[in-house]
mmCIF file of C-alpha atoms in Angstrom:
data_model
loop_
_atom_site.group_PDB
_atom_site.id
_atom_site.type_symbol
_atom_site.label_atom_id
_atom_site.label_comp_id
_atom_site.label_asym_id
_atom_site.label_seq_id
_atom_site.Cartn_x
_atom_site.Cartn_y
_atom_site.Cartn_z
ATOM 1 C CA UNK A 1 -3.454 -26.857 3.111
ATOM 2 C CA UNK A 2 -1.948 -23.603 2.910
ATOM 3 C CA UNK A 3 -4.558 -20.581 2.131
ATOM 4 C CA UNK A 4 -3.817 -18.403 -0.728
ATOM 5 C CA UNK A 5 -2.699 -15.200 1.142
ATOM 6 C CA UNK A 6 -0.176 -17.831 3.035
ATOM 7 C CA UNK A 7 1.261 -18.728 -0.442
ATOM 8 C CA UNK A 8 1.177 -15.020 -1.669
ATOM 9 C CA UNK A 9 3.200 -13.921 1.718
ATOM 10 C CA UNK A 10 5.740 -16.661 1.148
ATOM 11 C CA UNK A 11 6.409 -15.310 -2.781
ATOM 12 C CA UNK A 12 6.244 -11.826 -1.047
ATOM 13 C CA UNK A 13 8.978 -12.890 1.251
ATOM 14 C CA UNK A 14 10.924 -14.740 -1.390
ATOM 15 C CA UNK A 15 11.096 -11.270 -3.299
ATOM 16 C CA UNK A 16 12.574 -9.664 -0.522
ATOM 17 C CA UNK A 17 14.706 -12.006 -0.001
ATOM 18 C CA UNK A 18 16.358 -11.980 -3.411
ATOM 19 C CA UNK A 19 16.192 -8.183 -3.007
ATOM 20 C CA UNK A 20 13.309 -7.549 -5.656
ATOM 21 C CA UNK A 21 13.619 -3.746 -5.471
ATOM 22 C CA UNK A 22 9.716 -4.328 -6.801
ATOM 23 C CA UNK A 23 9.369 -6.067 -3.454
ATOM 24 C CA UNK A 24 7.872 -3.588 -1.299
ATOM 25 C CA UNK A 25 6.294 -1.469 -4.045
ATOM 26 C CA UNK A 26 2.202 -2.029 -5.092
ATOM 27 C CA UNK A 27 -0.476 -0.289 -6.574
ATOM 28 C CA UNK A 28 -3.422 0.820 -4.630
ATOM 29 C CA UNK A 29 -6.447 1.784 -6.957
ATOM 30 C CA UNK A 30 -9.239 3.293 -5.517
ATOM 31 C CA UNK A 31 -12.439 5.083 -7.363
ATOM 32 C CA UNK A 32 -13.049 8.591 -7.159
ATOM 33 C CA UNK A 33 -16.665 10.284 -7.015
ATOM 34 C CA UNK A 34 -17.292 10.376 -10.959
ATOM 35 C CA UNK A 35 -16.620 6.409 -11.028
ATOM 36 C CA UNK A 36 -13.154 6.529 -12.231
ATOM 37 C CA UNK A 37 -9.960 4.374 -10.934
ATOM 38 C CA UNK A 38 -7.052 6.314 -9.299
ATOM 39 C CA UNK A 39 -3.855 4.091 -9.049
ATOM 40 C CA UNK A 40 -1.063 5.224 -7.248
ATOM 41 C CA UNK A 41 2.125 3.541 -6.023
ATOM 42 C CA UNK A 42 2.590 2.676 -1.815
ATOM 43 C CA UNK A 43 4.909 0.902 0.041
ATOM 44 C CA UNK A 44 3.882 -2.389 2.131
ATOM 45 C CA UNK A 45 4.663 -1.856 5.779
ATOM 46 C CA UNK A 46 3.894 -5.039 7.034
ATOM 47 C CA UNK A 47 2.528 -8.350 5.239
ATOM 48 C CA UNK A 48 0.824 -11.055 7.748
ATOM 49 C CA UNK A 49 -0.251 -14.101 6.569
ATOM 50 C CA UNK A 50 -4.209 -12.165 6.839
ATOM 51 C CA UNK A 51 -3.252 -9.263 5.458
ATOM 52 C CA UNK A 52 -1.364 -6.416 4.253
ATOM 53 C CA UNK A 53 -0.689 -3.066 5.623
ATOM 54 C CA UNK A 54 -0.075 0.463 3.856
ATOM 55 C CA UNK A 55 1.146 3.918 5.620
ATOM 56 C CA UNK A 56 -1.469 6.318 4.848
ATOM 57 C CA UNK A 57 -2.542 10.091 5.755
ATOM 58 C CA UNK A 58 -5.939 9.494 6.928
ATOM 59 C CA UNK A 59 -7.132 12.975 5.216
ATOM 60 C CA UNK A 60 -5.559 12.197 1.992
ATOM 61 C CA UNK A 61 -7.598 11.660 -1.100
ATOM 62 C CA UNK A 62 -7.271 7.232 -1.497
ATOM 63 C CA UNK A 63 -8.480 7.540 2.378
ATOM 64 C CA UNK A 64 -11.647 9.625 1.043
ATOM 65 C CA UNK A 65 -12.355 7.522 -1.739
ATOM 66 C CA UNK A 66 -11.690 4.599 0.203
ATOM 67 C CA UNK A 67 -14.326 5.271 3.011
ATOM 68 C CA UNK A 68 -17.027 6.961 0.214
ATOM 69 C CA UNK A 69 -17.707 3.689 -0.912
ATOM 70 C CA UNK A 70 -15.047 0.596 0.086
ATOM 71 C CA UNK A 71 -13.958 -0.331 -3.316
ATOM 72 C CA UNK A 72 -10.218 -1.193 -3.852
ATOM 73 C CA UNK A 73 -7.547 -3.027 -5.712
ATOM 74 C CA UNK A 74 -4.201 -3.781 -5.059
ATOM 75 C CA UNK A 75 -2.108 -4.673 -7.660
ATOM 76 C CA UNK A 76 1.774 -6.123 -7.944
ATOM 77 C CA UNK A 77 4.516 -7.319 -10.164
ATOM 78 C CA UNK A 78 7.855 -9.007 -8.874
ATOM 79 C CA UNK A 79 9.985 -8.870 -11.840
ATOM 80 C CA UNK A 80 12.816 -11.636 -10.369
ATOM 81 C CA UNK A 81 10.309 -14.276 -10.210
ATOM 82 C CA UNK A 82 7.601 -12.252 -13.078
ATOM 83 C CA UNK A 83 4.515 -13.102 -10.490
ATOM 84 C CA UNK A 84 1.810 -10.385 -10.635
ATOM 85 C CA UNK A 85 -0.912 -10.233 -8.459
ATOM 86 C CA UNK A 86 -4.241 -8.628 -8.058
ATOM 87 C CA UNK A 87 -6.243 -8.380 -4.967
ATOM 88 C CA UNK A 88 -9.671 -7.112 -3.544
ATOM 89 C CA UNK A 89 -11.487 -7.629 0.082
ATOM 90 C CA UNK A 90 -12.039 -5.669 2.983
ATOM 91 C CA UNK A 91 -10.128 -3.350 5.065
ATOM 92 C CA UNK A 92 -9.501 -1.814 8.714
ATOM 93 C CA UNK A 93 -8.251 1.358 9.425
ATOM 94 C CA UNK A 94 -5.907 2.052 12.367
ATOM 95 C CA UNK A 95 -4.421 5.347 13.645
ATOM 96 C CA UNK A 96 -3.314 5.494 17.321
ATOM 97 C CA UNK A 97 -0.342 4.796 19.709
ATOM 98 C CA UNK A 98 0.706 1.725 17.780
ATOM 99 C CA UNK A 99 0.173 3.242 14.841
ATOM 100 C CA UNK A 100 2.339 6.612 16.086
ATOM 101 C CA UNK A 101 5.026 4.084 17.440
ATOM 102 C CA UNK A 102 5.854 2.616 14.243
ATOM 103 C CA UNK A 103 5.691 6.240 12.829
ATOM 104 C CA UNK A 104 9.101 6.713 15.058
ATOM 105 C CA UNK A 105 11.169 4.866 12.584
ATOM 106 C CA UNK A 106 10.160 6.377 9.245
ATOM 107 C CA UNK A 107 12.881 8.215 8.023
ATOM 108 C CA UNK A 108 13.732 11.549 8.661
ATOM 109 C CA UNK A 109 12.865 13.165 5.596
ATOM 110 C CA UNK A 110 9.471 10.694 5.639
ATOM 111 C CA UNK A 111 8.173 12.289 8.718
ATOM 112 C CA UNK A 112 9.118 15.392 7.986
ATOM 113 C CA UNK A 113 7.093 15.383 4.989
ATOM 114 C CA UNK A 114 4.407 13.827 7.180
ATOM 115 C CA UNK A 115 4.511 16.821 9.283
ATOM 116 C CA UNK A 116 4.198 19.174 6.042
ATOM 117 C CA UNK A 117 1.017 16.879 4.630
ATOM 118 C CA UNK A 118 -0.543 17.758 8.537
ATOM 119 C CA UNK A 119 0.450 21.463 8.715
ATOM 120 C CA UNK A 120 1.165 23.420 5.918
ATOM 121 C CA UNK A 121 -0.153 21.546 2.367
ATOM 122 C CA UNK A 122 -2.621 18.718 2.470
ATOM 123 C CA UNK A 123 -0.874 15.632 0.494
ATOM 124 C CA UNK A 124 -1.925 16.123 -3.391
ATOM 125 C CA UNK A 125 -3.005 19.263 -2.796
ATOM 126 C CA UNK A 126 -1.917 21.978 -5.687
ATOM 127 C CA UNK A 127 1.384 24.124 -5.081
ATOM 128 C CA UNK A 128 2.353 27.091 -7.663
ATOM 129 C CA UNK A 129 6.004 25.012 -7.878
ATOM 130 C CA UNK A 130 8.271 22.600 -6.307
ATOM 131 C CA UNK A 131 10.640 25.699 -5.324
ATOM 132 C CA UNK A 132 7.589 26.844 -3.019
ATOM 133 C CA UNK A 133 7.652 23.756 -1.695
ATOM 134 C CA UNK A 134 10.762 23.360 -0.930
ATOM 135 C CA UNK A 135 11.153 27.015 0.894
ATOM 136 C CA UNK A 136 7.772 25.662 2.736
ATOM 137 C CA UNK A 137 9.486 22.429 3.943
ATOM 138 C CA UNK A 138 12.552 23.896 4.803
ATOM 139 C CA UNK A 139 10.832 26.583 7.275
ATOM 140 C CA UNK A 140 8.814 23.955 8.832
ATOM 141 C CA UNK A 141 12.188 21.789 9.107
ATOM 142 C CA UNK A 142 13.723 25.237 10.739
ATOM 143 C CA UNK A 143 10.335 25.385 13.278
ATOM 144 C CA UNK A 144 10.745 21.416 14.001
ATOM 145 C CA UNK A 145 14.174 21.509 15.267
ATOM 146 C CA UNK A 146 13.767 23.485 17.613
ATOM 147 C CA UNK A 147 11.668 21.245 19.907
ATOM 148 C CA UNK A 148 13.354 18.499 21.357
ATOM 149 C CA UNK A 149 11.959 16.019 19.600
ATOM 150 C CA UNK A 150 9.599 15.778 16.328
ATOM 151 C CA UNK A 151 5.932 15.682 17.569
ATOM 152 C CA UNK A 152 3.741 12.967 15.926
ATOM 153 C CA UNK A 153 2.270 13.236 12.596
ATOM 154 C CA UNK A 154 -1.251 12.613 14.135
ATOM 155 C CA UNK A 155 -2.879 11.807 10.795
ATOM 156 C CA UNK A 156 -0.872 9.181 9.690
ATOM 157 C CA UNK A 157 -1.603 5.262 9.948
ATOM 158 C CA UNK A 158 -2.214 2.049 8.507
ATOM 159 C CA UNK A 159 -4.680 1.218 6.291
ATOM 160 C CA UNK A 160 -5.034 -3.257 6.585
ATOM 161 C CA UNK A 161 -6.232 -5.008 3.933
ATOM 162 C CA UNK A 162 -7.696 -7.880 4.026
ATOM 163 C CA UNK A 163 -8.121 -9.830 0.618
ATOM 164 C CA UNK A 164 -10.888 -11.810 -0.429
ATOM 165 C CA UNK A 165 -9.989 -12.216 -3.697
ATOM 166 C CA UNK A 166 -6.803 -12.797 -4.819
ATOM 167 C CA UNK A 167 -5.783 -13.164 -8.140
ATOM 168 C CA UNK A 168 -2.157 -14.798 -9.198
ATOM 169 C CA UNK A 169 -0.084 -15.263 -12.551
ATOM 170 C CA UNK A 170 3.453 -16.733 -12.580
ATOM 171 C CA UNK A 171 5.297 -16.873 -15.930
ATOM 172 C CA UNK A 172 6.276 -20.130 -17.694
ATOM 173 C CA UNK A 173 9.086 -19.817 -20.154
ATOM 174 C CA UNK A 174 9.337 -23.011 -20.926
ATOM 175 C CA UNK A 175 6.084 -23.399 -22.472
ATOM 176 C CA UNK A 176 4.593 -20.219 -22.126
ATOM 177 C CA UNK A 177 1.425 -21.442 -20.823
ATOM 178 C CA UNK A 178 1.884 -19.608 -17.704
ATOM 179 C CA UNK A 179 0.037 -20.190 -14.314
ATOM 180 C CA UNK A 180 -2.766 -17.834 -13.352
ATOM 181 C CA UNK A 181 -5.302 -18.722 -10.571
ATOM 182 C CA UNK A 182 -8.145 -17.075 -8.827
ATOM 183 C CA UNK A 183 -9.113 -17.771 -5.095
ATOM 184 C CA UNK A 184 -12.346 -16.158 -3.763
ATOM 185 C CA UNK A 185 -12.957 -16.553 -0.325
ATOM 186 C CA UNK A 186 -16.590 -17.041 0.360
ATOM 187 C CA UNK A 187 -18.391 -18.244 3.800
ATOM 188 C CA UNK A 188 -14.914 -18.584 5.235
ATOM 189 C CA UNK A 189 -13.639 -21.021 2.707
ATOM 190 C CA UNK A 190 -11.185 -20.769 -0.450
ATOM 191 C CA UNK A 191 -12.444 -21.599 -3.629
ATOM 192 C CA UNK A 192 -9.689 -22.029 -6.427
ATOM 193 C CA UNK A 193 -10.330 -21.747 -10.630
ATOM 194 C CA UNK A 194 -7.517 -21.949 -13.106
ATOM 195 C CA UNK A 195 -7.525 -18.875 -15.740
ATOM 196 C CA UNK A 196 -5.912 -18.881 -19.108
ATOM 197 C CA UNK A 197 -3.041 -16.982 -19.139
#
């Protein structure tokens, strides 16, 4: 029988498939020190059929949250096939050679910006204007290319998470009773209960 984060990887792989440009887009809420969500949009780097990883700057804000006190949602919509998802569990942190490898083949502009979140402006950190910005990464672009090669964003790497609950609705047009499960893993073992919609 096929566990739940199997059958979630599958539809995950179906969406890029058909070139969902929702595909590789979630939501990662987190829940800051007065109690309240914080949702913000990341890309999925890799998707096993355990677990899902995120790029992340290890000093940024989700990351303190995160750590303060382990609560976190994930949260997804794949408009081709209208599937949403919602999931919660545990999670690993990983920053190291690996980690730095798969760094190498951001884009460009990616690590560059990387770079700028590690040396000049923390990432959501407050800046008088974009135009300051700009001049900032443009001088640190200048500085950068003169070394032979771009030296590793050291805080940057992948935050894995591992869901424990997962949470699933798939639209029905013909009837519009559409399908919406819940899986909770518990003791090592999948329990399954059908919502209404």
């Amino acid at each position: 029988m096929m566990r739940p984060i199997e059958y979630l990887q599958q539809l995950y792989l179906a969406a890029m498939a058909e070139g969902d440009p929702c595909a590789r887009f979630v939501t990662l809420i987190t829940v800051d020190a007065d109690g309240y969500p914080v949702s913000r949009m990341v890309t999925v780097r890799q998707f096993t059929a355990d677990e899902i990883a995120i790029s992340v700057n290890m000093l940024s804000p989700k990351i303190r949250q995160l750590t303060a006190n382990d609560k976190w949602e994930l949260a997804g919509f794949w408009p081709q096939s209208m599937t949403q998802f919602r999931l919660r569990g545990s999670y690993s942190l990983h920053c190291g050679a690996a980690e730095h490898s798969l760094w190498r083949n951001k884009p460009h502009a990616s690590q560059i910006m990387d770079l700028y979140a590690e040396r000049v402006r923390q990432q959501s950190t407050e800046v008088a204007s974009r135009a300051i910005m700009q001049q900032e990464v443009a001088q640190l672009t200048s500085q950068l290319e003169q070394l032979p090669q771009l030296p590793v964003a050291e805080h940057i790497g992948l935050l894995w998470l591992q869901p424990q609950m997962i949470e699933l609705w798939q639209q029905s047009d013909a009837d519009r009773m559409h399908d919406r499960r819940l899986w909770c893993l518990q003791n090592g073992a999948w329990s399954e209960s059908t919502l209404v919609p």
